Amino acid sequence: MMSFIRPRWRRPAVVILAGAAFAAAWGVRGGPHWSLYATLFGIIAVARALWLYGLSGGDSDAGALAGSVADERQKLLSQRSWAVSGRFAMIAAFIGLTVAVAVKASWWWPFLAILAVTSVGYLLGIAAYQAQSGD
Amino acid sequence: MRNRVRERRTQRGLSQAELAAALGVSRQTVISIESGRYLPSLPLAFAISRFFDLPVDKMFDPDDEEAGT
């Protein structure tokens, strides 16, 4: 999908797009200071994109991943890091949900939503990558 | 699993960066393979063996369970 963008620009482009979407959300939200927040998050996105671009020029695993030129070991490294990230998200969501229930808070449902999404994501991963039945 | 990548590379007078470029992987991956911290995929193991004109079972010794992921 992104093959028309040079590898080194792919991740920065995603960050810029995400930043633009988030800035636009502040515009849609409106309010007295929407333009300030939209500009602030736009600047943060551009700064992060430039940082990623700079990182991708380096001779390192992080640089190869940032520049979308990772080899098999670096892709495996990224997959493992994402797995750790997902596990952290699940554990944090479970702790948050447990605390919210215990204190009768009204903000329990975002934790449940994150827990549900990460759980479904895990099951989808199993379904997608499990061995297919042979003959 | 011990391998002979470092030995063969130095015999040819190649740097890790040169071998990495020839194999189409990063220098860090060559370092990891040489140190036994990373076991390459089957295609990469065959590519390494072909590059050094050595059978894959001579390049990688499965009987030596030294390290690897």
XYZ file of N, CA and C in Angstrom:
612
model
N 0.829 -1.211 0.000
C 0.000 0.000 0.000
C 0.858 1.252 0.000
N 1.983 1.180 0.761
C 2.827 2.375 0.873
C 4.092 2.247 0.039
N 4.079 1.325 -0.935
C 5.303 1.077 -1.698
C 5.689 2.274 -2.555
N 4.755 3.177 -2.810
C 5.085 4.346 -3.616
C 5.826 5.411 -2.814
N 5.895 5.209 -1.485
C 6.654 6.129 -0.638
C 8.013 5.500 -0.361
N 9.068 6.289 -0.417
C 10.399 5.773 -0.119
C 10.414 5.179 1.292
N 11.121 4.034 1.469
C 11.096 3.353 2.773
C 11.382 4.275 3.945
N 12.351 5.161 3.757
C 12.761 6.014 4.880
C 11.668 6.992 5.288
N 10.720 7.240 4.367
C 9.652 8.202 4.666
C 8.374 7.531 5.147
N 8.317 6.180 5.118
C 7.037 5.509 5.422
C 6.572 5.737 6.850
N 7.437 5.464 7.805
C 7.017 5.658 9.210
C 6.781 7.125 9.522
N 7.676 8.025 9.093
C 7.368 9.439 9.319
C 6.030 9.848 8.692
N 5.706 9.285 7.523
C 4.440 9.629 6.869
C 3.253 9.178 7.714
N 3.361 7.984 8.300
C 2.287 7.478 9.166
C 2.111 8.399 10.376
N 3.239 8.828 10.938
C 3.189 9.714 12.107
C 2.551 11.052 11.739
N 2.921 11.575 10.576
C 2.346 12.853 10.120
C 0.835 12.704 9.916
N 0.422 11.612 9.297
C -1.006 11.378 9.055
C -1.774 11.261 10.367
N -1.190 10.488 11.308
C -1.839 10.320 12.615
C -1.924 11.673 13.331
N -0.846 12.436 13.259
C -0.836 13.760 13.883
C -1.866 14.688 13.252
N -1.986 14.620 11.926
C -2.970 15.450 11.227
C -4.389 15.057 11.624
N -4.621 13.755 11.755
C -5.954 13.276 12.154
C -6.290 13.753 13.561
N -5.290 13.674 14.459
C -5.534 14.086 15.843
C -5.744 15.599 15.933
N -4.967 16.334 15.135
C -5.139 17.791 15.099
C -6.521 18.139 14.549
N -6.942 17.394 13.533
C -8.267 17.629 12.954
C -9.372 17.341 13.966
N -9.130 16.336 14.818
C -10.117 16.005 15.850
C -10.333 17.195 16.789
N -9.255 17.901 17.084
C -9.383 19.104 17.930
C -10.172 20.186 17.207
N -10.002 20.244 15.872
C -10.763 21.196 15.078
C -12.250 20.878 15.084
N -12.552 19.599 14.971
C -13.957 19.161 14.991
C -14.563 19.420 16.370
N -13.776 19.171 17.395
C -14.239 19.371 18.774
C -14.581 20.833 19.046
N -13.753 21.713 18.482
C -14.014 23.146 18.677
C -13.626 23.613 20.061
N -14.311 24.611 20.573
C -13.964 25.151 21.893
C -13.036 26.341 21.768
N -12.734 26.953 22.898
C -11.959 28.196 22.868
C -10.498 28.042 22.426
N -9.896 26.937 22.713
C -8.459 26.800 22.434
C -8.150 25.689 21.437
N -9.120 25.348 20.584
C -8.910 24.204 19.699
C -7.710 24.389 18.772
N -7.526 25.633 18.272
C -6.425 25.861 17.320
C -5.068 25.723 18.010
N -5.010 26.096 19.274
C -3.764 25.968 20.040
C -3.382 24.486 20.173
N -4.385 23.668 20.585
C -4.113 22.237 20.754
C -3.811 21.563 19.415
N -4.554 21.953 18.390
C -4.333 21.368 17.059
C -2.919 21.684 16.581
N -2.494 22.914 16.773
C -1.141 23.311 16.360
C -0.098 22.574 17.177
N -0.340 22.486 18.484
C 0.606 21.820 19.378
C 0.822 20.363 18.973
N -0.293 19.633 18.758
C -0.159 18.222 18.392
C 0.391 18.057 16.975
N 0.107 19.028 16.117
C 0.696 19.011 14.778
C 2.207 19.152 14.854
N 2.667 20.069 15.689
C 4.113 20.282 15.859
C 4.775 19.036 16.454
N 4.099 18.433 17.446
C 4.649 17.215 18.059
C 4.782 16.111 17.005
N 3.777 15.982 16.150
C 3.807 14.945 15.113
C 4.944 15.201 14.129
N 5.103 16.447 13.727
C 6.177 16.775 12.777
C 7.543 16.520 13.422
N 7.677 16.903 14.697
C 8.947 16.696 15.407
C 9.262 15.202 15.502
N 8.237 14.403 15.814
C 8.463 12.958 15.925
C 8.804 12.366 14.556
N 8.146 12.842 13.514
C 8.434 12.349 12.156
C 9.875 12.674 11.772
N 10.316 13.879 12.081
C 11.696 14.270 11.768
C 12.698 13.449 12.577
N 12.336 13.169 13.837
C 13.202 12.348 14.689
C 13.334 10.946 14.107
N 12.192 10.377 13.662
C 12.206 9.047 13.047
C 13.049 9.049 11.770
N 12.907 10.113 10.992
C 13.676 10.219 9.749
C 15.171 10.261 10.067
N 15.532 11.031 11.062
C 16.931 11.112 11.472
C 17.442 9.787 12.002
N 16.610 9.119 12.795
C 16.974 7.824 13.373
C 17.220 6.793 12.278
N 16.426 6.864 11.217
C 16.519 5.868 10.148
C 17.829 5.971 9.368
N 18.539 7.046 9.516
C 19.815 7.169 8.820
C 20.953 6.491 9.553
N 20.700 6.048 10.791
C 21.763 5.462 11.608
C 21.960 3.978 11.358
N 23.133 3.494 11.744
C 23.477 2.079 11.582
C 23.099 1.330 12.857
N 21.797 1.054 13.005
C 21.323 0.373 14.208
C 20.027 -0.365 13.884
N 19.628 -1.249 14.806
C 18.357 -1.964 14.620
C 17.187 -0.984 14.619
N 17.220 -0.032 15.554
C 16.135 0.960 15.621
C 16.092 1.788 14.343
N 17.270 2.095 13.803
C 17.332 2.869 12.568
C 16.752 2.103 11.389
N 17.057 0.807 11.319
C 16.523 -0.015 10.226
C 15.005 -0.124 10.312
N 14.492 -0.268 11.543
C 13.035 -0.354 11.722
C 12.375 0.984 11.395
N 12.995 2.061 11.835
C 12.437 3.389 11.554
C 12.449 3.683 10.062
N 13.465 3.139 9.376
C 13.575 3.388 7.946
C 12.885 2.357 7.081
N 12.142 1.437 7.704
C 11.403 0.382 6.979
C 12.315 -0.439 6.070
N 13.549 -0.687 6.530
C 14.472 -1.521 5.762
C 15.012 -2.654 6.631
N 14.167 -3.136 7.549
C 14.598 -4.152 8.509
C 14.793 -5.502 7.825
N 15.800 -6.245 8.280
C 15.980 -7.609 7.788
C 15.203 -8.567 8.699
N 15.372 -9.883 8.473
C 14.530 -10.857 9.181
C 14.693 -10.784 10.697
N 15.937 -10.613 11.177
C 16.142 -10.555 12.632
C 15.525 -9.283 13.214
N 15.660 -8.192 12.485
C 15.115 -6.927 12.977
C 13.586 -6.947 12.961
N 12.989 -7.619 11.966
C 11.530 -7.769 11.956
C 11.062 -8.622 13.135
N 11.838 -9.665 13.427
C 11.512 -10.513 14.584
C 11.610 -9.710 15.875
N 12.638 -8.884 15.945
C 12.822 -8.001 17.103
C 11.604 -7.081 17.266
N 11.136 -6.531 16.151
C 9.966 -5.655 16.193
C 8.719 -6.416 16.639
N 8.550 -7.636 16.109
C 7.387 -8.442 16.495
C 7.392 -8.740 17.992
N 8.571 -9.058 18.504
C 8.673 -9.349 19.940
C 8.376 -8.099 20.761
N 8.858 -6.970 20.285
C 8.588 -5.726 21.007
C 7.095 -5.406 21.019
N 6.445 -5.644 19.875
C 4.994 -5.427 19.828
C 4.263 -6.397 20.758
N 4.778 -7.613 20.842
C 4.160 -8.599 21.748
C 4.269 -8.124 23.190
N 5.439 -7.594 23.553
C 5.630 -7.062 24.907
C 4.686 -5.892 25.130
N 4.591 -5.028 24.119
C 3.711 -3.863 24.202
C 2.252 -4.287 24.425
N 1.810 -5.290 23.651
C 0.441 -5.778 23.798
C 0.190 -6.393 25.164
N 1.190 -7.113 25.654
C 1.046 -7.738 26.981
C 0.959 -6.659 28.065
N 1.790 -5.642 27.942
C 1.744 -4.534 28.898
C 0.365 -3.870 28.880
N -0.161 -3.662 27.655
C -1.473 -3.011 27.522
C -2.553 -3.854 28.191
N -2.489 -5.173 27.994
C -3.490 -6.064 28.605
C -3.406 -6.024 30.129
N -2.190 -6.114 30.634
C -2.011 -6.130 32.092
C -2.466 -4.801 32.690
N -2.070 -3.689 32.035
C -2.458 -2.364 32.540
C -3.973 -2.196 32.502
N -4.596 -2.682 31.413
C -6.049 -2.569 31.294
C -6.744 -3.408 32.368
N -6.217 -4.584 32.635
C -6.822 -5.438 33.659
C -6.700 -4.785 35.041
N -5.522 -4.240 35.338
C -5.330 -3.569 36.632
C -6.277 -2.368 36.732
N -6.363 -1.588 35.648
C -7.250 -0.422 35.641
C -8.702 -0.810 35.847
N -9.131 -1.868 35.168
C -10.511 -2.338 35.302
C -10.790 -2.811 36.730
N -9.842 -3.539 37.279
C -10.010 -4.062 38.641
C -10.130 -2.921 39.649
N -9.246 -1.932 39.510
C -9.281 -0.779 40.420
C -10.580 0.000 40.242
N -10.985 0.208 38.981
C -12.199 0.971 38.714
C -13.431 0.289 39.317
N -13.483 -1.027 39.208
C -14.609 -1.773 39.790
C -14.588 -1.657 41.315
N -13.371 -1.770 41.880
C -13.243 -1.749 43.344
C -13.675 -0.404 43.934
N -13.370 0.678 43.235
C -13.714 2.015 43.773
C -15.034 2.538 43.209
N -15.766 1.663 42.533
C -17.071 2.013 41.943
C -16.969 3.237 41.036
N -15.892 3.282 40.243
C -15.676 4.418 39.344
C -16.517 4.269 38.077
N -16.775 5.409 37.437
C -17.569 5.375 36.205
C -16.672 5.162 34.983
N -15.356 5.208 35.194
C -14.421 5.111 34.067
C -13.863 3.701 33.900
N -14.676 2.684 34.205
C -14.233 1.299 34.064
C -14.243 0.832 32.613
N -15.174 1.408 31.812
C -15.390 0.846 30.484
C -14.224 1.029 29.495
N -13.442 2.132 29.549
C -12.289 2.186 28.619
C -11.297 1.042 28.861
N -11.125 0.660 30.141
C -10.224 -0.449 30.444
C -10.779 -1.754 29.878
N -12.090 -1.930 30.019
C -12.723 -3.132 29.472
C -12.576 -3.167 27.947
N -12.737 -1.975 27.322
C -12.612 -1.906 25.858
C -11.196 -2.278 25.417
N -10.187 -1.757 26.114
C -8.789 -2.073 25.758
C -8.519 -3.558 25.969
N -9.027 -4.085 27.091
C -8.853 -5.510 27.383
C -9.509 -6.361 26.296
N -10.698 -5.942 25.872
C -11.424 -6.694 24.838
C -10.678 -6.625 23.504
N -10.211 -5.439 23.144
C -9.516 -5.277 21.857
C -8.207 -6.069 21.827
N -7.434 -5.992 22.906
C -6.167 -6.732 22.928
C -6.422 -8.242 22.940
N -7.481 -8.666 23.644
C -7.807 -10.104 23.676
C -8.247 -10.590 22.298
N -9.105 -9.814 21.649
C -9.558 -10.188 20.305
C -8.374 -10.183 19.337
N -7.498 -9.193 19.483
C -6.308 -9.133 18.637
C -5.442 -10.364 18.791
N -5.290 -10.815 20.031
C -4.498 -12.031 20.290
C -5.136 -13.241 19.609
N -6.464 -13.361 19.766
C -7.165 -14.498 19.157
C -7.101 -14.439 17.633
N -7.194 -13.227 17.082
C -7.078 -13.075 15.622
C -5.688 -13.498 15.158
N -4.682 -13.132 15.955
C -3.317 -13.530 15.618
C -3.157 -15.038 15.596
N -3.731 -15.709 16.602
C -3.676 -17.173 16.644
C -4.373 -17.755 15.417
N -5.548 -17.202 15.105
C -6.318 -17.718 13.967
C -5.572 -17.505 12.652
N -4.910 -16.358 12.537
C -4.249 -16.036 11.272
C -2.969 -16.826 11.071
N -2.234 -17.084 12.160
C -0.908 -17.663 12.023
C -0.794 -19.112 12.456
N -1.891 -19.719 12.924
C -1.817 -21.119 13.338
C -1.602 -22.001 12.105
N -1.099 -23.207 12.351
C -0.860 -24.140 11.249
C -2.195 -24.543 10.627
N -2.222 -24.530 9.303
C -3.435 -24.942 8.601
C -3.489 -26.467 8.566
N -4.716 -26.992 8.501
C -4.868 -28.452 8.518
C -4.255 -29.053 7.255
N -3.555 -30.145 7.443
C -2.919 -30.810 6.309
C -3.834 -31.838 5.672
N -3.219 -32.805 4.954
C -4.068 -33.791 4.298
C -4.206 -35.076 5.126
N 23.813 -23.480 19.064
C 24.322 -24.000 17.793
C 25.524 -23.159 17.333
N 26.651 -23.820 17.208
C 27.856 -23.109 16.784
C 27.852 -22.965 15.255
N 28.453 -21.916 14.772
C 28.592 -21.765 13.320
C 29.996 -21.280 12.973
N 30.305 -21.363 11.696
C 31.656 -21.021 11.242
C 31.665 -19.742 10.421
N 30.688 -18.905 10.631
C 30.569 -17.691 9.818
C 31.761 -16.759 10.047
N 32.087 -16.509 11.301
C 33.203 -15.595 11.589
C 34.523 -16.139 11.007
N 34.707 -17.441 11.230
C 35.936 -18.080 10.739
C 36.059 -17.938 9.222
N 34.978 -18.234 8.520
C 34.993 -18.168 7.056
C 35.114 -16.725 6.561
N 34.456 -15.834 7.256
C 34.502 -14.418 6.847
C 35.920 -13.869 6.973
N 36.563 -14.155 8.091
C 37.923 -13.639 8.284
C 38.906 -14.299 7.320
N 38.634 -15.561 6.988
C 39.497 -16.238 5.999
C 39.454 -15.518 4.657
N 38.278 -14.999 4.335
C 38.121 -14.284 3.062
C 38.510 -12.813 3.158
N 38.825 -12.392 4.349
C 39.230 -11.001 4.538
C 38.091 -10.008 4.391
N 36.895 -10.466 4.737
C 35.718 -9.596 4.623
C 35.397 -8.960 5.970
N 34.892 -7.754 5.924
C 34.381 -7.126 7.148
C 32.944 -7.596 7.362
N 32.440 -7.385 8.560
C 31.045 -7.758 8.841
C 30.092 -6.968 7.945
N 30.440 -5.712 7.694
C 29.584 -4.870 6.840
C 29.557 -5.384 5.404
N 30.708 -5.837 4.924
C 30.770 -6.363 3.552
C 29.977 -7.655 3.416
N 30.100 -8.529 4.416
C 29.318 -9.767 4.385
C 27.825 -9.457 4.466
N 27.480 -8.511 5.324
C 26.068 -8.119 5.466
C 25.515 -7.616 4.139
N 26.298 -6.792 3.448
C 25.847 -6.255 2.157
C 25.677 -7.377 1.136
N 26.599 -8.342 1.169
C 26.521 -9.455 0.219
C 25.298 -10.332 0.477
N 24.912 -10.442 1.744
C 23.779 -11.298 2.114
C 22.454 -10.548 2.123
N 22.528 -9.236 2.051
C 21.300 -8.436 2.090
C 20.693 -8.325 3.466
N 21.544 -8.354 4.479
C 21.069 -8.166 5.856
C 21.874 -7.044 6.496
N 21.536 -6.719 7.731
C 22.250 -5.643 8.416
C 23.543 -6.164 9.053
N 24.442 -5.234 9.330
C 25.693 -5.591 10.014
C 25.396 -6.175 11.394
N 24.363 -5.634 12.038
C 23.999 -6.123 13.379
C 23.562 -7.587 13.334
N 22.921 -7.965 12.238
C 22.468 -9.352 12.110
C 23.652 -10.290 11.919
N 24.640 -9.853 11.152
C 25.855 -10.667 10.990
C 26.544 -10.835 12.346
N 26.613 -9.751 13.103
C 27.228 -9.809 14.443
C 26.468 -10.813 15.316
N 25.144 -10.751 15.266
C 24.315 -11.639 16.091
C 24.470 -13.095 15.684
N 24.567 -13.329 14.385
C 24.741 -14.713 13.914
C 26.112 -15.238 14.338
N 27.128 -14.425 14.149
C 28.488 -14.866 14.497
C 28.620 -15.180 15.985
N 27.940 -14.375 16.793
C 28.054 -14.590 18.240
C 27.111 -15.684 18.727
N 26.271 -16.194 17.842
C 25.362 -17.271 18.215
C 24.111 -16.802 18.926
N 23.904 -15.487 18.946
C 22.708 -14.969 19.624
C 21.476 -15.044 18.729
N 21.684 -15.216 17.445
C 20.543 -15.311 16.526
C 20.754 -16.469 15.564
N 19.754 -17.338 15.476
C 19.779 -18.416 14.499
C 19.077 -17.924 13.243
N 19.769 -17.896 12.117
C 19.130 -17.366 10.895
C 18.022 -18.281 10.396
N 17.150 -17.705 9.594
C 16.100 -18.511 8.964
C 16.760 -19.491 8.002
N 15.981 -20.478 7.567
C 16.527 -21.470 6.631
C 17.016 -20.815 5.339
N 16.239 -19.903 4.731
C 16.747 -19.259 3.502
C 18.057 -18.503 3.727
N 18.165 -17.811 4.858
C 19.394 -17.060 5.117
C 20.552 -18.017 5.408
N 20.274 -19.100 6.126
C 21.317 -20.087 6.403
C 21.846 -20.676 5.097
N 20.939 -20.963 4.164
C 21.381 -21.481 2.867
C 22.155 -20.418 2.089
N 21.711 -19.182 2.179
C 22.415 -18.097 1.479
C 23.835 -17.959 2.012
N 23.991 -18.064 3.324
C 25.322 -17.972 3.935
C 26.187 -19.139 3.469
N 25.612 -20.327 3.483
C 26.358 -21.519 3.067
C 26.781 -21.429 1.608
N 25.869 -20.959 0.775
C 26.200 -20.809 -0.654
C 27.309 -19.783 -0.843
N 27.208 -18.695 -0.076
C 28.198 -17.621 -0.198
C 29.600 -18.140 0.107
N 29.689 -19.012 1.098
C 31.008 -19.521 1.507
C 31.330 -20.883 0.888
N 30.490 -21.335 -0.033
C 30.717 -22.623 -0.712
C 30.924 -23.763 0.281
N 30.033 -23.824 1.244
C 30.144 -24.846 2.281
C 28.742 -25.426 2.513
N 28.627 -26.752 2.664
C 27.295 -27.312 2.968
C 26.741 -26.705 4.257
N 25.434 -26.579 4.305
C 24.820 -25.897 5.448
C 25.109 -26.611 6.762
N 25.217 -27.941 6.715
C 25.498 -28.670 7.964
C 26.962 -28.559 8.381
N 27.809 -28.057 7.499
C 29.204 -27.770 7.878
C 29.318 -26.343 8.416
N 28.465 -25.480 7.865
C 28.493 -24.087 8.320
C 27.853 -23.945 9.699
N 26.760 -24.690 9.906
C 26.056 -24.644 11.194
C 26.098 -26.033 11.820
N 26.616 -26.098 13.027
C 26.779 -27.389 13.688
C 25.646 -27.591 14.697
N 24.666 -28.444 14.359
C 23.513 -28.620 15.249
C 23.849 -29.374 16.530
N 24.982 -30.055 16.541
C 25.324 -30.849 17.736
C 25.864 -29.994 18.867
N 26.293 -28.774 18.518
C 26.849 -27.893 19.537
C 25.780 -26.902 19.961
N 25.150 -27.178 21.097
C 24.051 -26.321 21.557
C 24.601 -25.211 22.435
N 25.356 -24.312 21.807
C 25.995 -23.245 22.576
C 25.025 -22.115 22.894
N 24.367 -21.600 21.877
C 23.474 -20.452 22.075
C 22.545 -20.337 20.886
N 21.722 -19.308 20.934
C 20.852 -19.030 19.793
C 19.427 -18.840 20.187
N 18.695 -18.102 19.337
C 17.285 -17.834 19.587
C 16.459 -18.274 18.410
